Tab-separated table of C-alpha atoms in Angstrom:
chain	number	residue	atom	x	y	z
A	1	MET	CA	76.652	74.975	65.524
A	2	ILE	CA	77.958	77.572	67.986
A	3	SER	CA	75.801	78.810	70.854
A	4	PHE	CA	76.400	81.633	73.287
A	5	GLU	CA	75.715	80.493	76.890
A	6	TRP	CA	76.683	83.619	78.836
A	7	HIS	CA	74.489	82.778	81.816
A	8	ASP	CA	76.406	79.550	82.568
A	9	VAL	CA	79.845	81.153	82.689
A	10	ARG	CA	78.941	84.667	83.803
A	11	THR	CA	80.358	84.450	87.341
A	12	PRO	CA	83.745	82.777	86.578
A	13	VAL	CA	84.257	85.034	83.558
A	14	PHE	CA	83.542	88.121	85.659
A	15	ILE	CA	85.969	86.970	88.388
A	16	SER	CA	88.699	86.168	85.839
A	17	LEU	CA	88.291	89.497	84.050
A	18	TRP	CA	88.323	91.344	87.366
A	19	LEU	CA	91.586	89.658	88.394
A	20	PHE	CA	93.100	90.361	84.985
A	21	PHE	CA	92.005	93.988	85.171
A	22	THR	CA	93.568	94.386	88.627
A	23	ILE	CA	96.848	92.914	87.349
A	24	LEU	CA	96.802	95.301	84.374
A	25	ILE	CA	96.370	98.277	86.716
A	26	LYS	CA	99.397	97.209	88.784
A	27	ILE	CA	101.503	96.611	85.674
A	28	GLY	CA	100.457	99.921	84.128
A	29	PHE	CA	101.236	102.030	87.179
A	30	HIS	CA	104.563	100.300	87.822
A	31	HIS	CA	105.696	101.312	84.337
A	32	SER	CA	105.352	104.934	85.449
A	33	GLU	CA	108.403	105.395	87.659
A	34	ARG	CA	107.368	108.882	88.778
A	35	LEU	CA	103.978	107.725	90.106
A	36	VAL	CA	105.438	104.687	91.866
A	37	VAL	CA	107.998	106.863	93.659
A	38	ILE	CA	105.366	109.360	94.872
A	39	PHE	CA	102.332	107.193	95.664
A	40	PRO	CA	101.973	103.796	97.365
A	41	ASP	CA	100.424	100.894	95.460
A	42	SER	CA	97.155	101.211	97.362
A	43	ALA	CA	96.642	104.797	96.181
A	44	LEU	CA	97.288	103.898	92.539
A	45	LEU	CA	94.869	100.960	92.709
A	46	ILE	CA	92.180	103.204	94.186
A	47	VAL	CA	92.696	105.608	91.259
A	48	GLY	CA	92.209	102.708	88.845
A	49	GLY	CA	88.994	101.791	90.641
A	50	LEU	CA	87.808	105.413	90.482
A	51	VAL	CA	88.309	105.512	86.714
A	52	VAL	CA	86.456	102.242	86.173
A	53	GLY	CA	83.715	103.320	88.576
A	54	TRP	CA	83.185	106.543	86.634
A	55	ILE	CA	82.975	104.619	83.329
A	56	VAL	CA	80.523	102.061	84.742
A	57	ASP	CA	78.379	104.784	86.323
A	58	HIS	CA	78.110	106.821	83.117
A	59	PHE	CA	77.662	104.040	80.563
A	60	TRP	CA	76.001	101.152	82.408
A	61	ALA	CA	74.411	102.880	85.419
A	62	VAL	CA	75.270	99.879	87.627
A	63	ASP	CA	76.196	100.421	91.286
A	64	ILE	CA	79.172	98.180	92.144
A	65	TYR	CA	80.476	97.945	95.704
A	66	LEU	CA	82.501	95.616	97.904
A	67	HIS	CA	80.035	93.212	99.520
A	68	PRO	CA	80.873	92.454	103.190
A	69	ASP	CA	80.606	88.670	102.684
A	70	LEU	CA	83.067	88.805	99.780
A	71	PHE	CA	85.458	90.827	101.907
A	72	PHE	CA	85.301	88.916	105.201
A	73	LEU	CA	84.982	85.374	103.806
A	74	TYR	CA	87.263	85.434	100.757
A	75	LEU	CA	89.525	88.504	100.568
A	76	LEU	CA	90.520	89.079	104.204
A	77	PRO	CA	91.618	85.511	105.234
A	78	PRO	CA	94.591	85.269	102.806
A	79	ILE	CA	95.888	88.656	104.009
A	80	ALA	CA	95.563	87.667	107.675
A	81	PHE	CA	97.221	84.275	107.065
A	82	ASP	CA	100.116	85.906	105.243
A	83	ALA	CA	100.580	88.302	108.176
A	84	GLY	CA	100.691	85.478	110.723
A	85	TYR	CA	102.748	82.997	108.685
A	86	PHE	CA	105.518	85.481	107.857
A	87	LEU	CA	105.444	87.307	111.191
A	88	PRO	CA	108.990	87.804	112.575
A	89	ASN	CA	108.053	85.987	115.763
A	90	LYS	CA	111.242	86.668	117.734
A	91	ALA	CA	110.953	90.446	117.338
A	92	PHE	CA	107.180	90.232	117.838
A	93	PHE	CA	107.383	88.439	121.187
A	94	GLN	CA	110.268	90.636	122.357
A	95	ASN	CA	108.011	93.677	121.921
A	96	LEU	CA	104.707	91.971	122.739
A	97	TRP	CA	103.951	94.196	125.746
A	98	THR	CA	104.484	97.388	123.726
A	99	ILE	CA	102.538	96.081	120.723
A	100	THR	CA	99.618	94.958	122.896
A	101	THR	CA	99.549	98.347	124.616
A	102	TYR	CA	99.335	100.153	121.274
A	103	ALA	CA	96.789	97.725	119.829
A	104	VAL	CA	94.394	97.376	122.774
A	105	VAL	CA	94.798	100.442	125.002
A	106	GLY	CA	95.606	102.691	122.040
A	107	THR	CA	92.567	101.579	120.087
A	108	ILE	CA	90.260	102.022	123.082
A	109	TRP	CA	91.721	105.522	123.496
A	110	ASN	CA	91.046	106.293	119.817
A	111	ILE	CA	87.485	104.988	120.030
A	112	VAL	CA	86.614	106.983	123.159
A	113	SER	CA	88.342	110.218	122.117
A	114	ILE	CA	87.045	110.176	118.521
A	115	GLY	CA	83.564	109.238	119.725
A	116	PHE	CA	83.353	112.096	122.225
A	117	LEU	CA	84.739	114.632	119.731
A	118	LEU	CA	82.118	113.573	117.186
A	119	TYR	CA	79.402	113.756	119.830
A	120	MET	CA	80.477	117.280	120.871
A	121	PHE	CA	79.780	118.548	117.338
A	122	SER	CA	76.519	116.584	116.905
A	123	PRO	CA	74.288	119.738	117.004
A	124	TYR	CA	75.923	120.893	113.749
A	125	TYR	CA	75.225	117.729	111.732
A	126	THR	CA	72.525	117.516	109.087
A	127	MET	CA	70.801	114.708	110.988
A	128	GLN	CA	70.519	113.668	114.613
A	129	ILE	CA	72.779	110.721	115.448
A	130	PRO	CA	72.380	108.773	118.719
A	131	PHE	CA	75.430	108.540	120.989
A	132	LEU	CA	75.594	104.747	120.599
A	133	ASP	CA	75.686	105.051	116.796
A	134	ILE	CA	78.480	107.616	117.050
A	135	MET	CA	80.508	105.263	119.259
A	136	LEU	CA	79.846	102.448	116.784
A	137	PHE	CA	81.237	104.595	113.973
A	138	ALA	CA	84.213	105.646	116.132
A	139	THR	CA	84.967	101.963	116.689
A	140	LEU	CA	85.064	101.020	113.026
A	141	ILE	CA	86.939	104.150	111.920
A	142	SER	CA	89.697	103.367	114.456
A	143	ALA	CA	90.746	100.277	112.465
A	144	VAL	CA	94.341	101.081	111.475
A	145	ASP	CA	95.443	99.440	108.218
A	146	PRO	CA	99.029	100.524	107.452
A	147	VAL	CA	99.577	98.286	104.397
A	148	ALA	CA	100.883	101.190	102.318
A	149	VAL	CA	103.178	102.387	105.103
A	150	LEU	CA	104.609	98.909	105.677
A	151	SER	CA	105.452	98.589	101.991
A	152	VAL	CA	107.341	101.889	102.253
A	153	PHE	CA	109.069	100.687	105.428
A	154	GLU	CA	110.253	97.562	103.608
A	155	GLU	CA	111.499	99.608	100.669
A	156	ILE	CA	113.482	102.061	102.816
A	157	ASN	CA	114.531	99.375	105.344
A	158	VAL	CA	113.490	101.205	108.503
A	159	ASN	CA	114.729	99.751	111.769
A	160	LYS	CA	113.185	96.504	112.973
A	161	LEU	CA	111.718	98.060	116.145
A	162	LEU	CA	109.667	100.611	114.204
A	163	TYR	CA	108.585	98.019	111.662
A	164	ILE	CA	107.443	95.394	114.170
A	165	CYS	CA	105.599	97.935	116.343
A	166	VAL	CA	103.537	99.254	113.412
A	167	PHE	CA	103.054	95.788	111.932
A	168	GLY	CA	102.120	94.132	115.223
A	169	GLU	CA	99.802	96.951	116.225
A	170	SER	CA	97.825	96.733	112.993
A	171	LEU	CA	97.629	92.953	113.351
A	172	LEU	CA	96.275	92.887	116.902
A	173	ASN	CA	94.300	96.080	116.369
A	174	ASP	CA	92.110	94.483	113.717
A	175	ALA	CA	92.049	91.047	115.312
A	176	VAL	CA	91.245	91.848	118.930
A	177	THR	CA	89.730	95.224	119.547
A	178	ILE	CA	88.076	96.457	116.370
A	179	VAL	CA	86.116	93.379	115.333
A	180	VAL	CA	85.235	92.407	118.913
A	181	LEU	CA	84.180	95.873	120.078
A	182	TYR	CA	82.443	96.575	116.788
A	183	HIS	CA	80.250	93.481	117.028
A	184	ALA	CA	79.400	94.264	120.666
A	185	LEU	CA	78.323	97.833	119.866
A	186	SER	CA	76.551	96.703	116.698
A	187	SER	CA	74.445	94.273	118.743
A	188	MET	CA	73.585	97.074	121.184
A	189	ALA	CA	72.549	99.340	118.316
A	190	LYS	CA	70.155	96.673	117.030
A	191	ILE	CA	68.608	96.326	120.501
A	192	GLY	CA	68.173	100.091	120.766
A	193	PRO	CA	69.658	102.471	123.372
A	194	GLU	CA	66.329	102.834	125.176
A	195	TYR	CA	66.046	99.064	125.715
A	196	LEU	CA	69.567	98.434	126.990
A	197	GLU	CA	70.001	97.088	130.517
A	198	LYS	CA	72.974	96.392	132.784
A	199	GLU	CA	73.015	92.769	131.669
A	200	ASP	CA	73.626	93.865	128.065
A	201	PHE	CA	76.764	95.795	129.052
A	202	LEU	CA	78.008	92.860	131.132
A	203	LYS	CA	77.427	90.504	128.197
A	204	ALA	CA	79.327	92.875	125.899
A	205	SER	CA	82.286	93.001	128.318
A	206	PHE	CA	82.301	89.212	128.641
A	207	SER	CA	82.025	88.738	124.873
A	208	PHE	CA	85.155	90.863	124.378
A	209	PHE	CA	87.286	88.254	126.166
A	210	LEU	CA	85.283	85.290	124.869
A	211	VAL	CA	85.599	86.280	121.211
A	212	ALA	CA	89.312	87.101	121.497
A	213	PHE	CA	90.441	84.070	123.514
A	214	GLY	CA	88.045	81.788	121.642
A	215	GLY	CA	89.689	82.840	118.385
A	216	ILE	CA	93.127	82.125	119.864
A	217	ILE	CA	92.064	78.633	121.005
A	218	ILE	CA	90.693	77.769	117.558
A	219	GLY	CA	93.930	79.050	116.001
A	220	VAL	CA	96.017	76.866	118.339
A	221	CYS	CA	93.876	73.822	117.503
A	222	GLY	CA	94.170	74.584	113.788
A	223	ALA	CA	97.964	74.820	114.061
A	224	ALA	CA	98.109	71.505	115.967
A	225	ILE	CA	95.943	69.716	113.384
A	226	THR	CA	97.993	71.184	110.527
A	227	GLY	CA	101.258	70.096	112.151
A	228	LEU	CA	100.006	66.571	112.842
A	229	THR	CA	98.606	66.207	109.317
A	230	THR	CA	101.863	67.296	107.677
A	231	LYS	CA	103.783	64.961	110.021
A	232	PHE	CA	102.176	61.946	108.346
A	233	SER	CA	102.297	63.370	104.803
A	234	HIS	CA	106.082	63.415	104.330
A	235	SER	CA	105.812	61.049	101.352
A	236	LEU	CA	103.015	63.053	99.654
A	237	ASN	CA	104.665	66.262	98.519
A	238	ASN	CA	101.831	67.163	96.159
A	239	VAL	CA	99.231	67.504	98.943
A	240	GLN	CA	101.404	69.259	101.546
A	241	PRO	CA	100.855	72.815	100.233
A	242	LEU	CA	97.098	72.203	100.116
A	243	ILE	CA	97.104	71.084	103.768
A	244	CYS	CA	99.062	74.166	104.850
A	245	LEU	CA	96.670	76.550	103.089
A	246	LEU	CA	93.339	74.789	103.591
A	247	LEU	CA	93.394	74.080	107.339
A	248	PRO	CA	94.136	77.680	108.464
A	249	TYR	CA	91.279	78.887	106.252
A	250	LEU	CA	89.038	76.233	107.808
A	251	ALA	CA	90.021	77.523	111.273
A	252	TYR	CA	89.002	81.023	110.167
A	253	LEU	CA	85.611	79.816	108.900
A	254	ILE	CA	84.914	77.808	112.073
A	255	ALA	CA	85.714	80.845	114.233
A	256	GLU	CA	83.422	83.056	112.152
A	257	MET	CA	80.707	80.398	112.248
A	258	VAL	CA	80.575	80.459	116.066
A	259	HIS	CA	80.986	84.283	116.195
A	260	LEU	CA	84.585	84.287	117.430
A	261	SER	CA	87.532	86.256	116.052
A	262	GLY	CA	88.334	84.680	112.686
A	263	ILE	CA	91.216	87.091	112.086
A	264	LEU	CA	92.875	86.161	115.347
A	265	SER	CA	92.369	82.436	114.731
A	266	ILE	CA	94.024	82.394	111.297
A	267	VAL	CA	96.868	84.679	112.437
A	268	VAL	CA	97.619	82.463	115.453
A	269	CYS	CA	97.305	79.346	113.296
A	270	GLY	CA	99.804	80.671	110.745
A	271	LEU	CA	102.191	81.871	113.453
A	272	LEU	CA	102.258	78.621	115.446
A	273	MET	CA	102.164	76.102	112.604
A	274	LYS	CA	105.140	77.448	110.632
A	275	PRO	CA	108.023	75.993	112.732
A	276	TYR	CA	106.546	72.473	112.676
A	277	VAL	CA	105.247	72.598	109.112
A	278	SER	CA	108.641	73.782	107.836
A	279	SER	CA	110.361	70.740	109.350
A	280	ASN	CA	107.663	68.287	108.208
A	281	ILE	CA	107.258	69.211	104.543
A	282	SER	CA	109.783	69.182	101.718
A	283	SER	CA	111.688	72.294	100.672
A	284	GLU	CA	109.712	72.372	97.402
A	285	SER	CA	106.401	72.302	99.277
A	286	SER	CA	107.626	74.990	101.672
A	287	THR	CA	108.571	77.234	98.751
A	288	THR	CA	105.176	76.613	97.132
A	289	VAL	CA	103.319	77.570	100.323
A	290	SER	CA	105.379	80.745	100.740
A	291	TYR	CA	104.976	81.942	97.165
A	292	PHE	CA	101.293	81.057	96.928
A	293	ALA	CA	100.481	82.750	100.261
A	294	LYS	CA	102.306	85.927	99.197
A	295	THR	CA	100.712	85.950	95.741
A	296	LEU	CA	97.211	85.358	97.094
A	297	SER	CA	97.637	88.009	99.783
A	298	SER	CA	98.901	90.710	97.416
A	299	THR	CA	96.155	89.876	94.903
A	300	CYS	CA	93.430	90.184	97.545
A	301	GLU	CA	94.879	93.494	98.749
A	302	ALA	CA	94.872	94.814	95.188
A	303	ILE	CA	91.265	93.720	94.588
A	304	ILE	CA	90.156	95.390	97.834
A	305	PHE	CA	91.718	98.750	96.946
A	306	VAL	CA	90.278	98.682	93.425
A	307	PHE	CA	86.866	97.985	94.965
A	308	LEU	CA	87.373	100.932	97.319
A	309	GLY	CA	87.895	103.170	94.301
A	310	LEU	CA	84.796	101.741	92.647
A	311	SER	CA	82.713	102.276	95.776
A	312	THR	CA	83.594	105.963	95.802
A	313	VAL	CA	81.442	106.387	92.686
A	314	SER	CA	78.037	105.504	94.131
A	315	LYS	CA	74.519	106.916	94.017
A	316	TYR	CA	73.880	106.207	97.683
A	317	HIS	CA	76.359	108.579	99.308
A	318	LYS	CA	75.085	111.035	101.885
A	319	TRP	CA	77.481	113.861	102.602
A	320	ASP	CA	77.848	115.926	105.768
A	321	ILE	CA	80.808	118.296	105.541
A	322	VAL	CA	80.972	119.010	109.281
A	323	PHE	CA	80.793	115.336	110.272
A	324	THR	CA	83.412	114.373	107.681
A	325	ALA	CA	85.801	117.198	108.626
A	326	VAL	CA	85.544	116.457	112.355
A	327	THR	CA	86.162	112.749	111.682
A	328	VAL	CA	89.304	113.356	109.597
A	329	ILE	CA	90.776	115.814	112.114
A	330	ALA	CA	89.855	113.632	115.105
A	331	CYS	CA	91.426	110.503	113.575
A	332	PHE	CA	94.643	112.385	112.856
A	333	ALA	CA	94.905	114.227	116.193
A	334	CYS	CA	93.826	111.377	118.489
A	335	ARG	CA	96.303	109.027	116.838
A	336	PHE	CA	99.193	111.370	117.635
A	337	VAL	CA	98.102	112.051	121.220
A	338	GLY	CA	97.563	108.346	121.901
A	339	THR	CA	100.891	107.283	120.376
A	340	TYR	CA	102.982	109.791	122.350
A	341	MET	CA	101.070	109.132	125.578
A	342	LEU	CA	101.352	105.337	125.393
A	343	THR	CA	104.976	105.394	124.230
A	344	TYR	CA	105.881	107.447	127.304
A	345	LEU	CA	104.347	104.726	129.487
A	346	CYS	CA	105.974	101.887	127.516
A	347	ASN	CA	109.430	103.494	127.564
A	348	ASN	CA	109.402	103.376	131.359
A	349	ARG	CA	109.576	99.565	131.112
A	350	ARG	CA	111.715	99.251	127.992
A	351	VAL	CA	115.493	98.865	127.790
A	352	GLU	CA	115.556	99.969	124.139
A	353	LYS	CA	113.603	103.236	124.132
A	354	ILE	CA	111.381	104.331	121.254
A	355	GLY	CA	112.638	107.742	120.107
A	356	LEU	CA	110.577	110.813	119.252
A	357	VAL	CA	111.225	110.443	115.521
A	358	ASP	CA	110.032	106.830	115.528
A	359	GLN	CA	106.980	107.873	117.547
A	360	PHE	CA	106.118	110.500	114.943
A	361	ILE	CA	106.353	107.992	112.087
A	362	MET	CA	104.261	105.467	114.050
A	363	ALA	CA	101.555	108.074	114.639
A	364	TYR	CA	101.688	109.311	111.047
A	365	GLY	CA	101.375	105.738	109.798
A	366	GLY	CA	97.841	105.309	111.134
A	367	LEU	CA	96.221	104.698	107.758
A	368	ARG	CA	92.645	103.512	107.389
A	369	GLY	CA	91.769	100.944	104.766
A	370	ALA	CA	89.784	97.872	103.914
A	371	ILE	CA	88.888	96.749	107.455
A	372	CYS	CA	86.940	99.874	108.379
A	373	TYR	CA	85.229	99.909	104.966
A	374	GLY	CA	84.202	96.270	105.327
A	375	LEU	CA	82.842	96.933	108.824
A	376	VAL	CA	80.826	100.001	107.827
A	377	MET	CA	79.232	98.077	104.956
A	378	THR	CA	77.928	95.441	107.395
A	379	LEU	CA	75.858	98.020	109.288
A	380	ASP	CA	72.110	97.491	109.252
A	381	SER	CA	70.531	100.657	107.833
A	382	SER	CA	67.301	99.958	109.714
A	383	ALA	CA	69.172	99.922	113.049
A	384	VAL	CA	71.647	102.672	112.064
A	385	PRO	CA	69.819	105.329	109.965
A	386	ALA	CA	73.057	107.255	109.387
A	387	LYS	CA	74.703	104.315	107.568
A	388	ASP	CA	74.973	106.096	104.188
A	389	MET	CA	76.638	109.082	105.859
A	390	PHE	CA	79.003	106.750	107.735
A	391	VAL	CA	79.935	104.981	104.480
A	392	SER	CA	80.656	108.274	102.693
A	393	THR	CA	82.750	109.582	105.595
A	394	THR	CA	84.686	106.310	105.841
A	395	ILE	CA	85.627	106.525	102.159
A	396	VAL	CA	86.820	110.131	102.610
A	397	VAL	CA	88.963	109.121	105.606
A	398	ILE	CA	90.465	106.221	103.626
A	399	LEU	CA	91.247	108.463	100.646
A	400	PHE	CA	92.781	111.137	102.889
A	401	THR	CA	95.018	108.737	104.807
A	402	VAL	CA	96.088	106.729	101.760
A	403	PHE	CA	96.759	109.659	99.417
A	404	VAL	CA	97.979	112.342	101.848
A	405	GLN	CA	99.680	110.339	104.603
A	406	GLY	CA	100.637	107.379	102.416
A	407	ALA	CA	102.218	109.593	99.759
A	408	THR	CA	104.155	111.785	102.208
A	409	ILE	CA	105.411	109.110	104.617
A	410	LYS	CA	108.410	108.219	102.425
A	411	PRO	CA	109.848	111.767	102.163
A	412	LEU	CA	109.176	112.242	105.882
A	413	VAL	CA	111.152	109.090	106.722
A	414	ARG	CA	114.083	110.430	104.719
A	415	PHE	CA	113.757	114.024	105.944
A	416	LEU	CA	113.668	112.993	109.613
A	417	HIS	CA	116.597	110.579	109.091
A	418	VAL	CA	114.729	107.631	110.537
A	419	LYS	CA	117.180	104.927	111.578
A	420	THR	CA	117.426	102.249	108.899
A	421	GLN	CA	118.522	98.644	109.058
A	422	GLU	CA	121.036	97.041	106.761
A	423	HIS	CA	120.250	93.536	105.552
A	424	HIS	CA	123.134	91.409	106.771
A	425	LEU	CA	123.428	87.670	106.287
A	426	LYS	CA	124.647	86.184	109.560
A	427	ASN	CA	127.356	83.559	109.331
A	428	VAL	CA	127.437	80.464	111.529
A	429	THR	CA	129.712	82.098	114.125
A	430	GLU	CA	127.239	84.953	114.573
A	431	HIS	CA	124.383	82.474	115.044
A	432	VAL	CA	126.386	80.611	117.707
A	433	ILE	CA	127.234	83.869	119.497
A	434	ALA	CA	123.579	84.983	119.401
A	435	ASN	CA	122.428	81.676	120.938
A	436	ALA	CA	125.167	81.836	123.573
A	437	ARG	CA	124.175	85.405	124.450
A	438	ASP	CA	120.533	84.388	124.908
A	439	ASP	CA	121.575	81.478	127.156
A	440	MET	CA	123.831	83.747	129.191
A	441	MET	CA	121.068	86.338	129.659
A	442	ALA	CA	118.624	83.609	130.713
A	443	GLY	CA	121.182	82.355	133.246
A	444	LEU	CA	121.766	85.849	134.636
A	445	GLU	CA	118.017	86.372	135.020
A	446	ALA	CA	117.729	83.029	136.837
A	447	ILE	CA	120.608	83.934	139.206
A	448	ALA	CA	119.038	87.328	139.902
A	449	GLY	CA	115.673	85.693	140.550
A	450	VAL	CA	114.054	87.713	137.757
A	451	HIS	CA	111.650	86.021	135.375
A	452	GLY	CA	112.367	88.288	132.428
A	453	HIS	CA	112.072	87.910	128.667
A	454	TYR	CA	115.092	85.621	128.219
A	455	TRP	CA	114.083	83.382	131.136
A	456	TRP	CA	110.591	82.868	129.744
A	457	ARG	CA	111.907	82.276	126.241
A	458	ARG	CA	114.292	79.611	127.540
A	459	ARG	CA	111.471	77.885	129.486
A	460	MET	CA	109.190	77.940	126.433
A	461	SER	CA	111.989	76.580	124.243
A	462	GLU	CA	112.558	73.699	126.671
A	463	PHE	CA	108.827	72.975	126.877
A	464	ASN	CA	108.601	72.960	123.093
A	465	ARG	CA	111.623	70.654	122.785
A	466	ASP	CA	110.481	68.161	125.439
A	467	PHE	CA	106.726	67.969	124.856
A	468	ILE	CA	105.503	69.603	121.630
A	469	GLU	CA	108.164	68.787	119.011
A	470	PRO	CA	108.107	64.998	119.662
A	471	VAL	CA	104.375	65.020	118.903
A	472	MET	CA	104.208	67.581	116.091
A	473	ALA	CA	107.454	67.062	114.187
A	474	HIS	CA	108.175	64.113	111.904
A	475	ALA	CA	111.859	64.122	112.885
A	476	PRO	CA	112.518	66.391	115.898
A	477	GLN	CA	115.841	68.169	115.568
A	478	SER	CA	118.328	68.857	118.323
A	479	ARG	CA	119.890	72.265	118.724
A	480	GLY	CA	123.076	71.019	117.096
A	481	GLN	CA	121.171	69.672	114.090
A	482	ARG	CA	119.393	73.004	113.643
A	483	LEU	CA	122.743	74.761	113.784
A	484	MET	CA	124.150	72.461	111.086
A	485	LEU	CA	121.109	73.112	108.890
A	486	LYS	CA	121.669	76.834	109.368
A	487	TYR	CA	125.317	76.295	108.438
A	488	ASP	CA	124.307	74.560	105.187
A	489	GLU	CA	121.775	77.320	104.427
A	490	VAL	CA	124.293	80.122	104.995
A	491	ASN	CA	126.937	78.319	102.934
A	492	ALA	CA	124.506	77.852	100.039
A	493	ILE	CA	123.552	81.546	100.039
A	494	GLU	CA	127.172	82.699	100.305
A	495	SER	CA	128.210	80.378	97.463
A	496	LYS	CA	125.418	81.739	95.276
A	497	ARG	CA	126.432	85.339	96.002
A	498	ARG	CA	130.090	84.570	95.330
A	499	LEU	CA	129.209	82.948	92.012
A	500	MET	CA	127.027	85.896	90.974
A	501	SER	CA	129.751	88.414	91.870
A	502	GLU	CA	132.319	86.453	89.831
A	503	CYS	CA	129.970	86.353	86.831
A	504	GLU	CA	129.330	90.108	87.023
A	505	ALA	CA	132.994	91.014	87.534
A	506	PRO	CA	134.933	92.535	84.579
A	507	GLY	CA	136.058	89.777	82.289
A	508	GLY	CA	133.481	87.358	83.699
A	509	SER	CA	130.522	86.054	81.752
A	510	LYS	CA	127.201	87.817	82.405
A	511	ALA	CA	124.608	85.672	84.118
């Protein structure tokens, strides 16, 4: 009467149980207030993975690890889309020069300095590692992933400048330099150092720009298609969230299919599509997209960190104490030197200077995480004989940065009295004054003959209003209409707060 068909449902059951287990770990740790205060979520999830990995290793003898395809095709895209869709674009573009300097020049500095430090100590390693393989490892270990630090920044409300610099750096760091340079060096390693010619280096240099700008172009096209599709779906509220989530993922897959930057494509797609999508879809659909994107992103992050803990318990680790120690010290030291050096150069062109305390927190926030682990797992062991040693060292670096730096960043922020930012709801008058100030600054730059930030922003706003919005938006809004919508939004929030305060006041009914 009843049969047991485990083979037919094995995969979906395993996925469901894994998701449920990850949720239980988060719930369990968040019930321990002392642990949550000391350690970031990522560290606690890694501990949960370590415990499960130890149980699996001792009772089932099965080696479980995070497969690169699972990471790059299913777990990474939701995180990248969430980063692009909710990116504070005004602050991002105001500090774009500084962020790009940290992400591109800073990462190249980290790769070169870490690579040469590792190569200097190569006679003391347990195995001989070619220079090209060392540079390949230096490239992947330079992938900064400050998820834990950003969560602390949000909790303590650090100033917007510090937040956007760390956030933007990690975004462009992974999207532009790490993946692009890693694939170029990985291809060289497969060819073999002895067979490399000048043409191979020229191709690698050309591919850097091709992969990056190709990913941007695909992201722009994806945003345009998403905006146009939602423009004609205003009467189909039930399919609007699916359009907004499916098309960016499709842009990511297309970019990966043609060996371009998938991360950059989905980030650009999410960043550019949001203004037009928000005006085309209903408020219910917009809320659905926001909540689903956040939920999916946080779930994928949790799964990745649990997998990192599981991967620590493996039979295929190869340990080299000297190589591991040099890597940890080099990552820490080179990050600080690079941050202070580049900030000095950036401050020469900045009106709002980045202080020494903020520089220290930025340097200390250089955590390593899922990106560098996913990259090291894609290495071909036949082309890179030291792969097992690279994997083991990468896990040690991740554990060190997450547990040591991630756990101490919060008390450091408080001890150093890092400038914080109060959340203040602007009223309509403040919005009008802010717009008038931007217009005045753009006018002053035009009179002075300087094409500065405000001048360019005004030109881009006019170009968007005259050419892009009429095509992409279902009902293009004038500046006055947007101001009235902001007025209604602010009034609704203020009314809700006033009602809640009256309900919680003595003598009022509890909500």
